[in-house]
Structures are given as structure tokens and as C-alpha cells.
Short mmCIF file of C-alpha atoms in Angstrom, two decimals:
data_model
loop_
_atom_site.label_atom_id
_atom_site.label_comp_id
_atom_site.label_asym_id
_atom_site.label_seq_id
_atom_site.Cartn_x
_atom_site.Cartn_y
_atom_site.Cartn_z
CA MET N 1303 88.53 93.98 90.30
CA ILE N 1304 90.62 92.72 93.18
CA THR N 1305 88.76 91.78 96.35
CA TRP N 1306 90.04 90.22 99.55
CA GLU N 1307 86.92 88.50 100.87
CA ALA N 1308 88.24 85.12 99.75
CA ARG N 1309 91.62 84.35 101.29
CA PRO N 1310 93.86 81.47 100.25
CA ALA N 1311 92.90 78.41 102.28
CA HIS N 1312 96.57 77.68 102.88
CA GLY N 1313 99.55 79.90 102.31
CA LEU N 1314 99.68 83.42 100.90
CA LEU N 1315 99.17 82.70 97.20
CA GLU N 1316 95.95 81.77 95.46
CA THR N 1317 96.12 78.55 93.44
CA ALA N 1318 94.73 80.17 90.30
CA PRO N 1319 96.67 83.14 88.93
CA PRO N 1320 94.79 86.48 88.91
CA LYS N 1321 93.84 88.18 85.67
CA PRO N 1322 96.72 90.45 84.55
CA LEU N 1323 96.30 94.09 83.66
CA PRO N 1324 95.71 94.92 79.99
CA LEU N 1325 98.65 96.02 77.87
CA PRO N 1326 100.11 98.46 77.10
CA ARG N 1327 100.39 99.88 80.58
CA SER N 1328 101.49 103.42 81.39
CA THR N 1329 101.88 105.68 84.38
CA ALA N 1330 98.39 107.01 83.65
CA SER N 1331 96.80 103.56 83.39
CA ILE N 1332 98.49 102.38 86.59
CA GLY N 1333 97.31 105.52 88.34
CA GLY N 1334 93.77 104.80 87.20
CA ASP N 1335 93.99 101.21 88.43
CA LEU N 1336 95.29 102.43 91.80
CA ARG N 1337 92.40 104.87 92.16
CA THR N 1338 89.97 102.08 91.29
CA LEU N 1339 91.41 99.84 94.00
CA TYR N 1340 91.25 102.69 96.50
CA ALA N 1341 87.64 103.59 95.65
CA ALA N 1342 86.57 99.95 95.96
CA GLY N 1343 88.14 99.63 99.42
CA ALA N 1344 90.65 97.06 98.19
CA LEU N 1345 93.48 98.97 99.88
CA ASP N 1346 91.76 98.89 103.28
CA LEU N 1347 93.93 96.09 104.62
CA PRO N 1348 94.18 94.71 108.16
CA GLN N 1349 96.44 96.98 110.18
CA PRO N 1350 99.78 95.54 111.34
CA GLY N 1351 99.76 94.65 115.01
CA THR N 1352 96.13 93.52 115.02
CA GLY N 1353 96.70 89.84 114.20
CA GLY N 1354 95.73 90.16 110.53
CA LEU N 1355 99.13 89.99 108.86
CA VAL N 1356 98.32 86.83 106.88
CA GLY N 1357 95.42 88.61 105.17
CA ARG N 1358 97.43 91.81 104.73
CA TRP N 1359 100.44 90.07 103.18
CA ALA N 1360 98.23 87.83 101.03
CA ALA N 1361 96.57 90.96 99.60
CA LEU N 1362 99.92 92.61 98.85
CA ALA N 1363 101.21 89.41 97.23
CA ALA N 1364 98.08 89.22 95.07
CA ILE N 1365 98.60 92.76 93.74
CA GLY N 1366 102.27 92.01 93.12
CA ARG N 1367 101.29 88.96 91.13
CA ILE N 1368 99.08 91.13 88.91
CA ASP N 1369 101.57 93.95 88.32
CA LEU N 1370 104.56 95.11 90.35
CA THR N 1371 104.25 98.80 89.49
CA LEU N 1372 100.68 98.80 90.76
CA ALA N 1373 101.79 96.86 93.83
CA ARG N 1374 104.64 99.29 94.52
CA LEU N 1375 102.17 102.17 94.77
CA ALA N 1376 99.57 100.14 96.66
CA GLU N 1377 102.13 98.94 99.20
CA GLY N 1378 103.39 102.49 99.75
CA HIS N 1379 99.88 103.77 100.40
CA THR N 1380 98.96 100.95 102.78
CA ASP N 1381 102.28 101.37 104.62
CA ALA N 1382 101.66 105.11 105.05
CA VAL N 1383 98.16 104.45 106.39
CA ALA N 1384 99.62 101.93 108.85
CA ILE N 1385 102.27 104.43 109.98
CA LEU N 1386 99.65 107.11 110.58
CA GLY N 1387 97.52 104.64 112.49
CA GLU N 1388 100.46 103.64 114.66
CA ALA N 1389 100.96 107.33 115.47
CA GLY N 1390 97.28 107.66 116.41
CA LEU N 1391 96.49 109.77 113.36
CA THR N 1392 93.88 109.54 110.62
CA PRO N 1393 94.76 109.82 106.91
CA VAL N 1394 93.33 112.72 104.94
CA PRO N 1395 90.06 111.41 103.42
CA GLY N 1396 90.33 110.53 99.75
CA ALA N 1397 94.12 110.94 99.65
CA LEU N 1398 96.56 108.44 98.19
CA TYR N 1399 99.82 108.33 100.13
CA GLY N 1400 103.39 107.24 99.62
CA VAL N 1401 106.39 106.80 101.88
CA TRP N 1402 109.53 108.53 100.58
CA ALA N 1403 112.49 107.71 102.77
CA ALA N 1404 115.45 106.88 100.48
CA LYS N 1405 118.90 108.19 101.38
CA SER N 1406 120.79 107.12 98.27
CA GLY N 1407 124.26 108.38 97.40
CA GLY N 1408 124.29 111.01 100.13
CA THR N 1409 120.91 112.47 99.19
CA GLY N 1410 117.88 112.71 101.43
CA ALA N 1411 115.39 115.17 102.87
CA VAL N 1412 116.45 117.52 105.65
CA LEU N 1413 114.47 119.56 108.14
CA GLU N 1414 116.11 122.83 109.17
CA ASP N 1415 114.53 125.81 110.92
CA GLY N 1416 111.07 124.41 110.32
CA ARG N 1417 111.51 124.00 106.57
CA LEU N 1418 111.82 120.85 104.48
CA GLY N 1419 114.61 120.71 101.92
CA GLY N 1420 116.85 118.26 100.12
CA THR N 1421 116.48 115.67 97.37
CA VAL N 1422 114.90 112.24 97.74
CA ARG N 1423 115.50 109.60 95.08
CA PHE N 1424 113.28 106.66 94.11
CA CYS N 1425 110.01 108.46 94.91
CA SER N 1426 107.28 106.29 93.36
CA GLY N 1427 103.99 107.94 92.47
CA LEU N 1428 105.54 111.40 92.29
CA SER N 1429 102.80 112.74 89.99
CA LEU N 1430 99.97 110.35 90.96
CA LEU N 1431 99.89 110.60 94.75
CA ASP N 1432 98.25 113.26 96.90
CA ARG N 1433 100.47 113.11 99.98
CA ALA N 1434 103.73 111.52 101.12
CA LEU N 1435 105.34 110.70 104.44
CA VAL N 1436 108.89 111.96 103.98
CA ALA N 1437 111.80 110.89 106.21
CA ALA N 1438 113.88 114.00 106.96
CA GLY N 1439 116.78 113.21 109.23
CA ASP N 1440 115.28 111.75 112.40
CA ARG N 1441 111.79 113.11 111.71
CA LEU N 1442 108.87 111.98 109.56
CA VAL N 1443 106.86 114.70 107.80
CA ASP N 1444 103.40 114.47 106.22
CA VAL N 1445 103.67 116.50 102.99
CA ASP N 1446 100.85 117.78 100.81
CA LEU N 1447 102.17 117.11 97.31
CA THR N 1448 100.27 120.05 95.84
CA ASP N 1449 102.68 122.39 97.66
CA PRO N 1450 104.62 124.43 95.07
CA GLY N 1451 107.85 123.59 96.90
CA VAL N 1452 107.58 119.96 95.71
CA GLN N 1453 109.70 119.79 92.56
CA ARG N 1454 109.36 116.54 90.59
CA HIS N 1455 112.01 115.11 88.27
CA PRO N 1456 110.57 111.99 86.56
CA ASP N 1457 113.34 112.07 83.93
CA THR N 1458 115.79 110.77 86.52
CA TRP N 1459 114.11 107.34 86.37
CA GLN N 1460 115.59 105.60 83.32
CA ALA N 1461 114.96 101.96 84.17
CA VAL N 1462 113.02 99.63 81.87
CA GLY N 1463 111.92 97.68 84.92
CA MET N 1464 109.18 99.43 86.96
CA ASP N 1465 108.93 102.00 84.17
CA ALA N 1466 105.26 102.75 84.91
CA SER N 1467 105.75 103.25 88.66
CA ASP N 1468 105.87 107.04 88.23
CA SER N 1469 109.23 107.16 89.98
CA GLY N 1470 111.98 109.76 90.06
CA ASP N 1471 113.69 112.36 92.21
CA VAL N 1472 111.84 114.94 94.26
CA VAL N 1473 113.46 118.17 95.43
CA PHE N 1474 111.86 119.87 98.43
CA ASP N 1475 112.41 123.60 98.17
CA GLY N 1476 112.05 125.03 101.66
CA ILE N 1477 108.53 123.79 102.43
CA LEU N 1478 107.22 125.25 105.68
CA VAL N 1479 106.51 122.40 108.11
CA SER N 1480 103.90 122.91 110.81
CA ALA N 1481 103.93 121.03 114.08
CA ASP N 1482 100.83 119.13 112.95
CA SER N 1483 102.79 117.76 109.97
CA LEU N 1484 105.40 116.02 112.14
CA ILE N 1485 104.61 112.33 112.68
CA GLY N 1486 105.84 111.01 115.99
CA PRO N 1487 108.85 112.19 118.02
CA PRO N 1488 112.48 112.15 116.79
CA ASP N 1489 113.69 108.68 115.69
CA TRP N 1490 110.15 107.32 115.95
CA TYR N 1491 109.84 106.22 112.31
CA ILE N 1492 112.49 103.48 112.31
CA GLY N 1493 112.21 102.69 116.02
CA ARG N 1494 108.50 101.83 116.10
CA PRO N 1495 107.36 98.16 116.10
CA GLY N 1496 105.55 98.58 112.78
CA PHE N 1497 108.78 99.30 110.89
CA ALA N 1498 109.64 95.61 110.80
CA LEU N 1499 106.10 94.61 109.86
CA GLY N 1500 106.21 97.00 106.92
CA GLY N 1501 109.49 95.45 105.77
CA GLY N 1502 107.78 92.07 105.70
CA GLY N 1503 104.99 93.53 103.59
CA VAL N 1504 107.49 94.55 100.90
CA ALA N 1505 108.77 90.96 100.84
CA ALA N 1506 105.18 89.79 100.31
CA VAL N 1507 105.02 91.98 97.18
CA TRP N 1508 108.29 90.42 95.95
CA LEU N 1509 106.71 87.01 96.50
CA GLY N 1510 103.73 88.01 94.37
CA GLY N 1511 106.01 89.29 91.62
CA ALA N 1512 107.93 86.02 91.63
CA ALA N 1513 104.66 84.09 91.40
CA GLY N 1514 103.75 86.23 88.37
CA VAL N 1515 106.98 85.18 86.64
CA VAL N 1516 106.22 81.51 87.34
CA ASP N 1517 102.71 82.07 85.97
CA GLY N 1518 104.32 83.31 82.75
CA VAL N 1519 106.60 80.29 82.55
CA LEU N 1520 103.68 77.90 83.00
CA ALA N 1521 101.68 79.73 80.33
CA TYR N 1522 104.61 79.43 77.93
CA LEU N 1523 105.02 75.69 78.54
CA ARG N 1524 101.30 75.02 78.14
CA GLU N 1525 101.16 77.07 74.96
CA THR N 1526 104.07 75.19 73.41
CA GLY N 1527 102.59 71.87 74.54
CA ARG N 1528 105.92 70.31 75.45
CA ALA N 1529 108.54 70.34 78.17
CA ASP N 1530 111.81 68.40 78.18
CA ASP N 1531 113.58 67.16 81.29
CA HIS N 1532 115.82 70.21 81.50
CA GLN N 1533 112.83 72.55 81.42
CA LEU N 1534 111.04 70.47 84.03
CA ALA N 1535 114.09 70.66 86.28
CA HIS N 1536 114.07 74.45 86.02
CA LEU N 1537 110.33 74.49 86.74
CA GLY N 1538 110.78 72.26 89.77
CA ALA N 1539 113.51 74.53 91.11
CA MET N 1540 111.30 77.60 90.66
CA HIS N 1541 108.35 75.92 92.36
CA ALA N 1542 110.50 74.89 95.32
CA ALA N 1543 111.96 78.39 95.67
CA LEU N 1544 108.53 80.04 95.48
CA ARG N 1545 106.86 77.76 98.00
CA SER N 1546 109.81 77.93 100.39
CA ALA N 1547 109.61 81.73 100.39
CA GLU N 1548 105.85 81.60 100.86
CA THR N 1549 106.20 79.24 103.82
CA LEU N 1550 108.81 81.48 105.43
CA LEU N 1551 106.56 84.53 105.10
CA LEU N 1552 103.49 82.66 106.29
CA HIS N 1553 105.31 81.51 109.43
CA ALA N 1554 106.57 85.05 110.03
CA ALA N 1555 103.07 86.51 109.62
CA GLY N 1556 101.91 84.32 112.50
CA THR N 1557 104.82 85.05 114.84
CA ILE N 1558 106.40 88.44 114.12
CA GLU N 1559 103.88 90.50 116.09
CA GLN N 1560 104.81 88.58 119.25
CA ALA N 1561 108.54 88.25 118.52
CA ALA N 1562 111.10 89.68 120.94
CA ASP N 1563 113.06 91.00 117.93
CA PRO N 1564 110.59 91.56 115.07
CA TRP N 1565 113.23 93.17 112.83
CA HIS N 1566 115.30 89.96 112.97
CA VAL N 1567 112.24 88.03 111.77
CA ALA N 1568 111.58 90.58 109.01
CA SER N 1569 115.24 90.63 107.93
CA THR N 1570 115.26 86.85 107.68
CA CYS N 1571 112.09 86.92 105.58
CA ARG N 1572 113.41 89.59 103.26
CA ALA N 1573 116.67 87.71 102.76
CA GLY N 1574 114.87 84.41 102.15
CA VAL N 1575 112.41 85.88 99.66
CA GLU N 1576 115.17 87.82 97.87
CA HIS N 1577 117.12 84.57 97.49
CA ALA N 1578 114.06 82.83 96.05
CA VAL N 1579 113.48 85.73 93.64
CA ARG N 1580 117.05 85.52 92.38
CA GLU N 1581 116.59 81.78 91.84
CA ILE N 1582 113.44 82.36 89.82
CA LEU N 1583 114.97 85.19 87.79
CA ASP N 1584 117.87 82.87 86.96
CA HIS N 1585 115.83 79.79 86.05
CA ALA N 1586 112.96 81.42 84.11
CA PRO N 1587 114.88 82.63 81.01
CA ARG N 1588 117.01 79.49 81.01
CA LEU N 1589 113.81 77.45 80.78
CA THR N 1590 112.09 79.51 78.11
CA GLY N 1591 115.02 80.59 75.97
CA ALA N 1592 114.94 83.82 74.00
CA SER N 1593 111.51 83.60 72.33
CA PRO N 1594 109.24 84.95 75.08
CA LEU N 1595 111.90 87.46 76.13
CA GLY N 1596 111.72 88.97 72.66
CA ARG N 1597 108.12 88.26 71.68
CA ASP N 1598 106.06 88.33 74.90
CA ARG N 1599 106.02 91.85 76.35
CA ARG N 1600 104.23 90.85 79.55
CA PHE N 1601 106.73 88.10 80.37
CA ALA N 1602 109.75 90.27 79.60
CA GLN N 1603 108.28 93.15 81.62
CA ARG N 1604 107.64 90.94 84.63
CA LEU N 1605 111.27 89.83 84.65
CA ALA N 1606 112.51 93.40 84.31
CA ASP N 1607 110.15 94.74 87.00
CA LEU N 1608 111.06 92.06 89.51
CA GLY N 1609 114.79 92.47 88.93
CA VAL N 1610 114.56 96.18 89.76
CA TYR N 1611 112.04 96.02 92.61
CA VAL N 1612 113.82 93.31 94.58
CA ARG N 1613 116.86 95.57 94.82
CA GLN N 1614 115.12 97.26 97.72
CA HIS N 1615 117.00 94.46 99.43
CA HIS N 1616 120.57 95.75 99.67
CA ALA N 1617 122.17 92.40 98.81
CA GLU N 1618 125.32 91.62 100.79
CA ARG N 1619 124.91 94.69 103.01
CA ASP N 1620 121.57 93.44 104.30
CA LEU N 1621 122.91 89.90 104.57
CA ALA N 1622 125.88 91.16 106.59
CA ALA N 1623 123.52 93.00 108.93
CA LEU N 1624 121.47 89.82 109.35
CA GLY N 1625 124.63 87.83 110.03
CA ARG N 1626 125.62 90.34 112.72
CA GLN N 1627 122.19 89.93 114.34
CA VAL N 1628 122.65 86.15 114.41
CA LEU N 1629 126.17 86.35 115.84
CA ASP N 1630 125.30 88.93 118.49
CA ALA N 1631 122.27 86.97 119.63
CA GLY N 1632 124.64 84.54 121.37
CA GLU N 1633 122.44 81.57 120.52
CA GLY N 1634 122.18 78.96 117.79
CA VAL N 1635 120.55 79.69 114.44
#
């Protein structure tokens, strides 16, 4: 069981790695683990904007370190709860939520004449969740996923990484949207202060996933009982990348709520953590060689999961947007 009473004394990561989930995992097992966390209150995290971001991000990093598919669903639920709270609303009791807002390849939800339509890709938890906050144009809609107009297509998710995240496409077939289902006014979803804080929370999950990969590398080295200088150099590089990303996020957690431009802080964090993740994904298999990639399912799965999940960062597009922010600020870096 994951509990958050004991926070890391320093930083966002516990010194000792958490106990991993049993294998094999599946969509059903991950769904059961998510329900267990919810029932135990482990998803009741400090709300963004209340000064508790260090605890919130530490909790998200801890779940990511255990399993990224579980963390993907947990992060989505906690983000939805935070969004509802920011709008002055209360979540439906007992409901697990997601946030489905992707607009990939020209797809996306649309709201026309009071009805929700369109296709949304990359919907995680499409069969496990009870409700979802769906971005439709400039509006955000709270959708009951038992509505017969919610058409799920899990076969569209073919990735090995994040394979148990219950992801896929969802088609909304003319769902009637009441006024009570609309969250905030037009353009509220991306314009609210909490949007940047939620983006930092995703980076905290990436950090936890990267820590899980390093945990696997350390377990491999200790099991083999030897490490040559080349392997130690790779390990040192991974450690430096991980702790640098953690420090960046920790600093942001203490400053972003008071920042004049919180999205600039969040964008910097996301870029920094994504860079560290790429470093770790590069060094880990070069250190271990092929054996654990072919013989250790947990290690191979962690690498695959992290490689897929971190692509929520849009690589050079997001870096270009960050560069534009820096240039337009008219100040030094």
C-alpha cells in the first residue's frame, strides 16, 4: 500500500525504492490497484495553489516509480479533481476521473448545438474510469462514461510501452451536454492558473519513472556483483541526470504558485525532466547490455513505458515554444 504520511526529508524521491507491483500486470490488475489507492485515500493529494506542491509532486513521483501505467491513471484522476476544485465544483463521490484533451492529427472532441461529438485519441482508462473531463473546442465537459454515446476503441493502442494503461480512441456520438456538465467559461481550461501546475505534475511522474529505471540498473549491478569503469560512468551520468531533474522540480514546486509566468516555469521543468529521461533511457541499456532487456520483463517494461509516456513532451516543438518565451521575455536567461 502506498501512503503519503512520510515525505522525503529532502527532494521529491525517497531514498529506498518502493516495492514494485507483481507481474504479470494487465489492464484489469492496474485497474484494481487504482481502485485500491482511491479507496485508501492515497489519491487525496494536496490541491495545487494551496502551497502543498512538494507533497503532491512527491506522491506522483512515487507512483511513477512503482509503475507508470498506474501513475498515468492516478495523475489523470488527481488532475481532474484539481480542475473541478479550481472551478468550485465537487467530484462525483466514488468516481474515478480522467482528463481527455488530445488533439492529435486533426482529431478532437467538438461541441455543437449542445451535443458532444468527435474522436479523442490517447484516452487512458477508457474502460476503467467512471467519468472524464473532455476538452471540446474551447469548452471542458464533464462526461459520464456510462453514456451509450461513448464508443471505446482500445484496439487503436498498439504500443508495447504503457500497454496496461487501458488507452485508445474514444468516439463521442452526439452526447447531450447539459449546462451543469460545462466546466468553466470558454477558454477557461487552458487559461486557468492550475494548467501550468498540472503540467508540472506530469513531469513529476516522468521523474518517478526515470527513478524506477535507475532502480532496475542498480538491482542488475548488485545481482551481478561487479561493475567496470564504463558501467560506473553510465551510472554516474544517470544519477546526475536524475538528481538534476529532481532539483529543478523541487525548486519549481516552491516557486511556481507565486511566479508571474507559471507556464514558463512549468515548461522549463518539463523540458529539463524530459532531457534527463532521454539521458537515462540512453545510458541504461548501454550499461546493462542485452541480458536484462531480454530476460528481465520488469526492466524491459520500465524502459518501454518511459519511452512512450515521456512523449507527452512534444520534443522540439515544446522546446521551440520555450525558446520563444525566453526570447520574448526581453531579459537574460
